[in-house]
CSV table of C-alpha atoms and ligand atoms in Angstrom, one decimal:
chain,number,residue,atom,x,y,z
A,948,UNK,CA,101.1,91.8,91.4
A,949,UNK,CA,99.5,94.9,93.7
A,950,UNK,CA,99.9,95.1,97.1
A,951,UNK,CA,96.9,96.3,98.3
A,952,UNK,CA,97.2,97.9,102.1
A,953,UNK,CA,94.1,100.1,102.2
A,954,UNK,CA,92.3,97.8,104.5
A,955,UNK,CA,91.5,93.8,105.0
A,956,UNK,CA,88.1,94.8,103.2
A,957,UNK,CA,89.8,94.2,99.8
A,958,UNK,CA,90.5,90.7,99.6
A,959,UNK,CA,89.2,88.6,96.8
A,960,UNK,CA,87.1,85.6,97.5
A,961,UNK,CA,89.3,82.2,96.8
A,962,UNK,CA,88.4,79.5,94.9
A,963,UNK,CA,87.2,77.4,97.8
A,964,UNK,CA,85.0,80.2,99.0
A,965,UNK,CA,83.5,80.6,95.7
A,966,UNK,CA,82.7,76.9,95.4
A,967,UNK,CA,81.2,76.9,99.1
A,968,UNK,CA,79.1,79.9,97.7
A,969,UNK,CA,78.0,78.4,94.1
A,970,UNK,CA,76.7,75.2,95.9
A,971,UNK,CA,74.9,77.0,98.5
A,972,UNK,CA,71.2,75.7,99.1
A,973,UNK,CA,69.3,79.2,99.0
A,974,UNK,CA,65.5,80.0,99.7
A,975,UNK,CA,63.8,83.4,100.3
A,976,UNK,CA,65.1,84.6,103.5
A,977,UNK,CA,62.0,87.2,104.0
A,978,UNK,CA,59.9,84.1,104.6
A,979,UNK,CA,62.8,82.7,106.6
A,980,UNK,CA,63.2,79.9,104.0
A,981,UNK,CA,67.2,80.2,103.5
A,982,UNK,CA,68.6,77.3,104.9
A,983,UNK,CA,72.6,78.2,104.5
A,984,UNK,CA,71.4,81.8,106.2
A,985,UNK,CA,69.5,79.9,108.8
A,986,UNK,CA,72.8,77.9,109.4
A,987,UNK,CA,74.9,80.8,109.5
A,988,UNK,CA,73.1,82.7,112.0
A,989,UNK,CA,72.8,79.2,114.4
A,990,UNK,CA,76.7,78.9,113.8
A,991,UNK,CA,77.6,82.5,114.9
A,992,UNK,CA,75.1,82.6,117.6
A,993,UNK,CA,76.6,79.3,119.1
A,994,UNK,CA,79.9,80.6,118.7
A,995,UNK,CA,79.4,83.5,120.5
A,996,UNK,CA,77.5,82.0,123.0
A,997,UNK,CA,74.2,84.3,122.3
A,998,UNK,CA,70.8,83.2,121.7
A,999,UNK,CA,70.1,84.4,117.9
A,1000,UNK,CA,72.0,85.8,115.3
A,1001,UNK,CA,70.8,88.0,112.2
A,1002,UNK,CA,72.7,88.5,109.0
A,1003,UNK,CA,72.8,91.8,107.7
A,1004,UNK,CA,74.7,93.3,104.6
A,1005,UNK,CA,76.6,95.3,105.8
A,1006,UNK,CA,78.6,96.5,109.1
A,1007,UNK,CA,77.2,99.8,109.5
A,1008,UNK,CA,73.4,98.5,108.8
A,1009,UNK,CA,74.3,95.7,111.6
A,1010,UNK,CA,75.1,98.4,114.0
A,1011,UNK,CA,72.6,100.8,113.2
A,1012,UNK,CA,69.9,97.9,113.6
A,1013,UNK,CA,71.6,96.8,117.0
A,1014,UNK,CA,71.5,100.6,118.3
A,1015,UNK,CA,67.7,100.8,117.0
A,1016,UNK,CA,66.9,97.7,118.9
A,1017,UNK,CA,68.4,99.1,122.0
A,1018,UNK,CA,67.5,102.8,122.0
A,1019,UNK,CA,63.7,104.4,121.3
A,1020,UNK,CA,63.7,107.6,119.7
A,1021,UNK,CA,64.9,110.4,122.2
A,1022,UNK,CA,67.1,108.0,124.0
A,1023,UNK,CA,71.1,108.1,124.1
A,1024,UNK,CA,74.4,106.2,123.6
A,1025,UNK,CA,77.5,106.8,125.4
A,1026,UNK,CA,79.6,106.1,122.6
A,1027,UNK,CA,83.5,106.9,121.7
A,1028,UNK,CA,84.5,109.5,119.6
A,1029,UNK,CA,86.8,107.5,117.6
A,1030,UNK,CA,83.9,104.6,117.3
A,1031,UNK,CA,83.0,103.7,113.9
A,1032,UNK,CA,79.1,103.8,115.2
A,1033,UNK,CA,79.8,107.6,115.9
A,1034,UNK,CA,82.7,108.6,113.5
A,1035,UNK,CA,81.9,106.7,110.4
A,1036,UNK,CA,78.5,105.7,109.7
A,1037,UNK,CA,77.2,109.0,108.6
A,1038,UNK,CA,75.4,109.9,111.6
A,1039,UNK,CA,73.2,107.1,110.9
A,1040,UNK,CA,71.9,106.7,114.4
A,1041,UNK,CA,70.9,110.6,114.9
A,1042,UNK,CA,69.5,110.6,111.1
A,1043,UNK,CA,67.9,107.2,111.1
A,1044,UNK,CA,67.2,106.1,114.4
A,1045,UNK,CA,66.6,109.7,116.5
A,1046,UNK,CA,69.1,108.4,119.1
A,1047,UNK,CA,71.4,111.1,120.5
A,1048,UNK,CA,74.9,110.1,120.4
A,1049,UNK,CA,76.6,111.2,123.8
A,1050,UNK,CA,80.4,110.8,122.5
A,1051,UNK,CA,83.5,110.3,124.7
A,1052,UNK,CA,87.0,110.8,124.1
A,1053,UNK,CA,88.6,107.6,123.4
A,1054,UNK,CA,92.1,107.1,125.4
A,1055,UNK,CA,95.0,106.3,123.2
A,1056,UNK,CA,94.7,102.5,124.1
A,1057,UNK,CA,90.8,102.6,122.7
A,1058,UNK,CA,89.3,102.5,126.0
A,1059,UNK,CA,86.6,105.1,127.4
A,1060,UNK,CA,87.7,106.2,131.0
A,1061,UNK,CA,84.8,104.4,132.9
A,1062,UNK,CA,84.5,107.5,135.5
A,1063,UNK,CA,83.9,109.7,132.4
A,1064,UNK,CA,81.1,107.3,131.2
A,1065,UNK,CA,79.5,107.0,134.5
A,1066,UNK,CA,79.6,110.7,134.8
A,1067,UNK,CA,77.8,111.0,131.4
A,1068,UNK,CA,74.9,109.0,132.4
A,1069,UNK,CA,72.3,111.4,132.5
A,1070,UNK,CA,70.0,111.7,135.8
A,1071,UNK,CA,66.3,111.3,135.1
A,1072,UNK,CA,65.2,114.9,134.0
A,1073,UNK,CA,63.0,116.3,131.7
A,1074,UNK,CA,65.8,118.5,130.4
A,1075,UNK,CA,68.1,115.4,129.5
A,1076,UNK,CA,68.2,112.6,126.8
A,1077,UNK,CA,67.3,109.1,128.5
A,1078,UNK,CA,70.8,107.4,128.4
A,1079,UNK,CA,69.9,103.9,127.5
A,1080,UNK,CA,73.1,102.2,125.8
A,1081,UNK,CA,77.1,102.2,126.0
A,1082,UNK,CA,78.8,100.8,122.8
A,1083,UNK,CA,82.3,100.2,122.6
A,1084,UNK,CA,84.4,98.9,119.7
A,1085,UNK,CA,87.1,95.8,119.7
A,1086,UNK,CA,89.4,95.6,117.7
A,1087,UNK,CA,89.5,99.6,117.7
A,1088,UNK,CA,91.9,101.4,115.3
A,1089,UNK,CA,93.5,97.9,115.6
A,1090,UNK,CA,93.8,97.9,119.2
A,1091,UNK,CA,92.6,95.3,121.4
A,1092,UNK,CA,90.4,96.0,124.5
A,1093,UNK,CA,90.9,93.0,127.0
A,1094,UNK,CA,88.2,91.1,128.8
A,1095,UNK,CA,89.2,92.8,131.9
A,1096,UNK,CA,88.3,96.1,130.7
A,1097,UNK,CA,85.2,94.9,128.6
A,1098,UNK,CA,83.8,93.1,132.0
A,1099,UNK,CA,84.3,96.2,133.8
A,1100,UNK,CA,82.2,98.0,131.1
A,1101,UNK,CA,79.4,95.4,131.2
A,1102,UNK,CA,79.5,95.5,135.0
A,1103,UNK,CA,78.8,99.5,134.9
A,1104,UNK,CA,76.2,98.9,132.2
A,1105,UNK,CA,74.5,96.5,134.6
A,1106,UNK,CA,75.0,98.4,137.7
A,1107,UNK,CA,73.4,101.5,135.9
A,1108,UNK,CA,70.6,99.5,134.3
A,1109,UNK,CA,71.9,100.2,130.7
A,1110,UNK,CA,72.2,98.0,127.7
A,1111,UNK,CA,75.6,97.3,126.2
A,1112,UNK,CA,76.6,96.8,122.4
A,1113,UNK,CA,79.8,95.6,120.9
A,1114,UNK,CA,80.9,96.7,117.7
A,1115,UNK,CA,83.0,93.9,117.0
A,1116,UNK,CA,83.7,94.4,113.5
A,1117,UNK,CA,87.3,92.7,113.9
A,1118,UNK,CA,86.4,91.1,117.3
A,1119,UNK,CA,88.0,88.0,115.7
A,1120,UNK,CA,91.2,89.7,115.5
A,1121,UNK,CA,90.9,90.7,119.5
A,1122,UNK,CA,90.2,87.0,120.0
A,1123,UNK,CA,93.0,85.4,118.0
A,1124,UNK,CA,95.4,87.7,119.6
A,1125,UNK,CA,94.3,87.0,123.3
A,1126,UNK,CA,94.0,83.2,122.8
A,1127,UNK,CA,90.5,83.8,124.0
A,1128,UNK,CA,87.2,82.5,122.3
A,1129,UNK,CA,84.9,84.9,121.3
A,1130,UNK,CA,82.4,83.5,123.6
A,1131,UNK,CA,84.4,84.0,126.5
A,1132,UNK,CA,85.8,87.3,125.2
A,1133,UNK,CA,82.1,89.0,124.4
A,1134,UNK,CA,80.2,87.1,127.2
A,1135,UNK,CA,77.6,89.6,128.8
A,1136,UNK,CA,77.1,92.0,126.0
A,1137,UNK,CA,73.5,92.2,124.8
A,1138,UNK,CA,74.5,92.5,121.2
A,1139,UNK,CA,77.7,92.0,119.3
A,1140,UNK,CA,78.2,93.2,115.3
A,1141,UNK,CA,80.6,90.9,113.4
A,1142,UNK,CA,81.7,91.6,110.1
A,1143,UNK,CA,82.3,88.9,107.6
A,1144,UNK,CA,84.0,90.8,105.1
A,1145,UNK,CA,86.9,92.1,107.1
A,1146,UNK,CA,89.8,90.0,108.0
A,1147,UNK,CA,87.5,86.8,107.2
A,1148,UNK,CA,87.5,87.5,103.4
A,1149,UNK,CA,83.9,87.2,102.3
A,1150,UNK,CA,82.4,89.5,99.7
A,1151,UNK,CA,79.8,90.8,102.2
A,1152,UNK,CA,77.9,90.7,105.2
A,1153,UNK,CA,78.2,91.1,108.6
A,1154,UNK,CA,76.0,89.1,111.4
A,1155,UNK,CA,74.5,90.4,114.3
A,1156,UNK,CA,74.3,88.3,117.5
A,1157,UNK,CA,72.5,88.7,120.9
A,1158,UNK,CA,69.6,88.3,123.2
A,1159,UNK,CA,66.7,86.7,121.2
A,1160,UNK,CA,64.3,90.1,122.0
A,1161,UNK,CA,66.8,92.1,120.5
A,1162,UNK,CA,67.3,90.2,117.4
A,1163,UNK,CA,63.6,90.0,116.9
A,1164,UNK,CA,63.6,93.9,117.1
A,1165,UNK,CA,66.5,93.9,114.9
A,1166,UNK,CA,64.8,91.9,112.3
A,1167,UNK,CA,61.9,94.3,112.0
A,1168,UNK,CA,64.5,97.3,111.5
A,1169,UNK,CA,66.4,95.5,109.0
A,1170,UNK,CA,63.5,95.3,107.0
A,1171,UNK,CA,62.6,98.8,107.5
A,1172,UNK,CA,66.0,99.8,106.6
A,1173,UNK,CA,66.0,97.7,103.4
A,1174,UNK,CA,68.5,95.3,104.5
A,1175,UNK,CA,66.4,92.0,103.9
A,1176,UNK,CA,67.5,90.1,101.3
A,1177,UNK,CA,66.3,87.0,99.2
A,1178,UNK,CA,68.4,84.0,98.1
A,1179,UNK,CA,71.1,85.4,100.2
A,1180,UNK,CA,72.3,82.0,101.5
A,1181,UNK,CA,75.0,82.4,98.7
A,1182,UNK,CA,76.6,85.1,100.5
A,1183,UNK,CA,76.3,83.4,103.9
A,1184,UNK,CA,78.1,80.4,102.5
A,1185,UNK,CA,80.8,82.6,102.0
A,1186,UNK,CA,80.3,83.6,105.6
A,1187,UNK,CA,80.2,79.9,107.0
A,1188,UNK,CA,83.5,79.1,105.2
A,1189,UNK,CA,85.2,82.1,106.6
A,1190,UNK,CA,84.1,81.2,110.0
A,1191,UNK,CA,85.5,77.6,109.4
A,1192,UNK,CA,88.8,78.4,107.6
A,1193,UNK,CA,89.6,81.9,107.9
A,1194,UNK,CA,89.6,82.7,111.8
A,1195,UNK,CA,92.8,81.1,113.4
A,1196,UNK,CA,94.7,82.4,110.5
A,1197,UNK,CA,94.4,86.0,111.3
A,1198,UNK,CA,97.7,85.1,113.6
A,1199,UNK,CA,99.3,85.3,110.3
A,1200,UNK,CA,98.1,88.8,109.4
A,1201,UNK,CA,99.1,89.9,112.8
A,1202,UNK,CA,102.6,88.1,112.3
A,1203,UNK,CA,102.8,90.1,109.0
A,1204,UNK,CA,102.1,93.5,110.3
A,1205,UNK,CA,104.5,93.0,112.7
A,1206,UNK,CA,107.1,92.1,110.0
A,1207,UNK,CA,106.1,95.3,107.9
A,1208,UNK,CA,106.5,97.6,111.0
A,1209,UNK,CA,109.8,96.0,111.8
A,1210,UNK,CA,110.7,96.5,108.1
A,1211,UNK,CA,109.2,100.2,108.3
A,1212,UNK,CA,111.1,101.0,111.9
A,1213,UNK,CA,114.1,100.1,110.1
A,1214,UNK,CA,113.9,102.9,108.0
A,1215,UNK,CA,113.7,105.4,110.4
A,1216,UNK,CA,109.7,105.7,110.3
A,1217,UNK,CA,108.1,106.3,113.5
A,1218,UNK,CA,105.9,103.5,113.9
A,1219,UNK,CA,102.8,102.7,116.4
A,1220,UNK,CA,103.7,99.4,118.3
A,1221,UNK,CA,101.4,96.8,116.3
A,1222,UNK,CA,98.6,94.9,118.2
A,1223,UNK,CA,96.7,93.0,115.4
A,1224,UNK,CA,96.7,93.8,111.4
A,1225,UNK,CA,97.1,97.5,111.3
A,1226,UNK,CA,100.0,99.8,111.1
A,1227,UNK,CA,100.0,103.2,112.0
A,1228,UNK,CA,103.1,105.1,110.1
A,1229,UNK,CA,104.2,108.7,110.6
A,1230,UNK,CA,105.0,110.1,107.2
A,1231,UNK,CA,106.9,113.3,107.3
A,1232,UNK,CA,104.5,116.1,105.7
A,1233,UNK,CA,106.9,117.0,102.5
A,1234,UNK,CA,107.0,113.2,101.6
A,1235,UNK,CA,103.2,112.3,101.5
A,1236,UNK,CA,102.8,113.5,97.6
A,1237,UNK,CA,106.1,111.9,96.4
A,1238,UNK,CA,105.5,108.4,98.5
A,1239,UNK,CA,102.1,108.4,97.2
A,1240,UNK,CA,103.6,108.9,93.7
A,1241,UNK,CA,106.3,106.0,94.3
A,1242,UNK,CA,104.0,103.3,96.0
A,1243,UNK,CA,101.3,104.0,93.1
A,1244,UNK,CA,104.4,103.6,90.5
A,1245,UNK,CA,105.5,100.4,92.0
A,1246,UNK,CA,102.2,98.8,92.2
A,1247,UNK,CA,101.5,99.3,96.4
A,1248,UNK,CA,97.9,100.7,96.9
A,1249,UNK,CA,98.1,102.7,100.1
A,1250,UNK,CA,96.0,105.6,101.6
A,1251,UNK,CA,99.0,107.8,101.8
A,1252,UNK,CA,98.7,110.6,104.7
A,1253,UNK,CA,100.8,111.8,107.4
A,1254,UNK,CA,99.3,109.2,109.5
A,1255,UNK,CA,99.4,106.1,107.4
A,1256,UNK,CA,97.3,102.9,108.2
A,1257,UNK,CA,98.6,100.1,106.5
A,1258,UNK,CA,96.4,96.6,107.0
A,1259,UNK,CA,97.6,93.3,106.5
A,1260,UNK,CA,95.0,90.6,105.2
A,1261,UNK,CA,94.6,87.4,103.4
A,1262,UNK,CA,95.9,88.2,100.4
A,1263,UNK,CA,99.1,89.7,101.5
A,1264,UNK,CA,101.6,87.3,102.4
A,1265,UNK,CA,105.4,87.6,104.2
A,1266,UNK,CA,106.8,87.8,100.8
A,1267,UNK,CA,104.5,90.3,99.7
A,1268,UNK,CA,104.9,92.4,103.1
A,1269,UNK,CA,108.8,92.1,102.0
A,1270,UNK,CA,108.4,93.6,98.6
A,1271,UNK,CA,106.4,96.7,100.2
A,1272,UNK,CA,108.9,97.2,102.6
A,1273,UNK,CA,111.8,97.3,99.6
A,1274,UNK,CA,109.6,99.8,97.7
A,1275,UNK,CA,109.3,102.0,100.6
A,1276,UNK,CA,113.1,101.6,101.5
A,1277,UNK,CA,113.7,102.8,97.7
A,1278,UNK,CA,111.5,105.6,98.4
A,1279,UNK,CA,113.3,107.0,101.6
A,1280,UNK,CA,116.9,105.9,100.5
A,1281,UNK,CA,116.4,108.4,97.4
A,1282,UNK,CA,114.7,110.8,99.6
A,1283,UNK,CA,117.6,111.1,102.4
A,1284,UNK,CA,120.1,111.1,99.4
A,1285,UNK,CA,118.5,114.1,97.7
A,1286,UNK,CA,118.0,115.4,100.9
A,1287,UNK,CA,121.8,115.2,101.9
A,1288,UNK,CA,122.7,116.4,98.4
A,1289,UNK,CA,120.7,119.3,99.0
A,1290,UNK,CA,122.2,119.6,102.5
A,1291,UNK,CA,125.8,119.5,100.9
A,1292,UNK,CA,124.6,122.2,98.3
A,1293,UNK,CA,123.7,124.6,100.9
A,1294,UNK,CA,126.9,124.1,103.0
B,2488,PLP,C1,83.8,98.1,108.9
B,2488,PLP,C2,83.8,98.5,110.2
B,2488,PLP,C3,82.1,98.7,110.4
B,2488,PLP,C4,81.1,98.8,109.3
B,2488,PLP,O1,81.1,97.7,108.3
B,2488,PLP,P1,80.7,97.8,106.9
B,2488,PLP,O2,80.2,96.6,106.2
B,2488,PLP,O3,82.0,98.6,105.9
B,2488,PLP,O4,79.4,98.9,106.8
B,2488,PLP,C5,81.5,98.8,111.5
B,2488,PLP,N1,82.6,99.0,112.4
B,2488,PLP,C6,84.1,98.6,112.5
B,2488,PLP,C7,84.5,98.9,113.7
B,2488,PLP,C8,84.5,98.5,111.1
B,2488,PLP,O5,85.7,98.3,111.0
């Protein structure tokens, strides 16, 4: 069995999820006729304490539609350099939304410095784009932003009359880690985008929740972007199943990430402290090519680089983690042995 640690998006829908999908009642969602989609949107809105929800094929499109709902052409969003919306969505907000991003450096803990955010808000002057929105991300690079920090971001936005969007692709990882319901954790955001296809394990789908007026705008934009689908209750059923069964168990992914981090640190590797389901390991440059080959040969799938990211998810259990650690150990033990042999032969 392969152990795929590239991302929590690689999960296979299990038998129960497939059964839920097979028996989903469906209708044409362009007409608003799909009862399963409607139910998912209601459940998600309810869970987040928001007025409305809208189902999207992907998180990228949900984020884009949200940003476009907040910002008109020539308006601006303040966003982190490391944020998915800025760095990993092909510049969609600029290309398709005519929105100007104002990126700021994320601090090592994933937050933006709020003094920098405030300083980046443009005065009302014809030289400048119109600052409209602050967008943050939780979790970001596997790190959890606290409720206190997010409340400070929301308070700043309110004080300066800006909107706030949360890219909560993995917000349930934060919620489980903090032991705080998403309703509490996300209170005050205008929109929150929540991926169902990451740790929650569905084949596809993201739900955008937020204020009714913004969700209504996002519905029109989704249509424009080509993201409105027909009998898509089949996917929404997977989403409902995931919200009902796969949220609390994220704690297992976090425990497995911790187990993996401990195992790799014991090999002498430099491992960042783990907060949720991501482990970042420094791989000596001279080892990356060899490690990649060794992992491939032994059935561990990973995107090997000097800053290796390993992600736990519902298709890897503790036993798989132990096997993965053993496979890493075999590589580094032999590397050390050959290094020592080299060292000996030099001396
Ligand atoms: C994965 C991800 C997205 C986008 O989701 P896709 O469904 O892959 O388009 C957005 N934001 C964050 C933080 C993500 O991790």
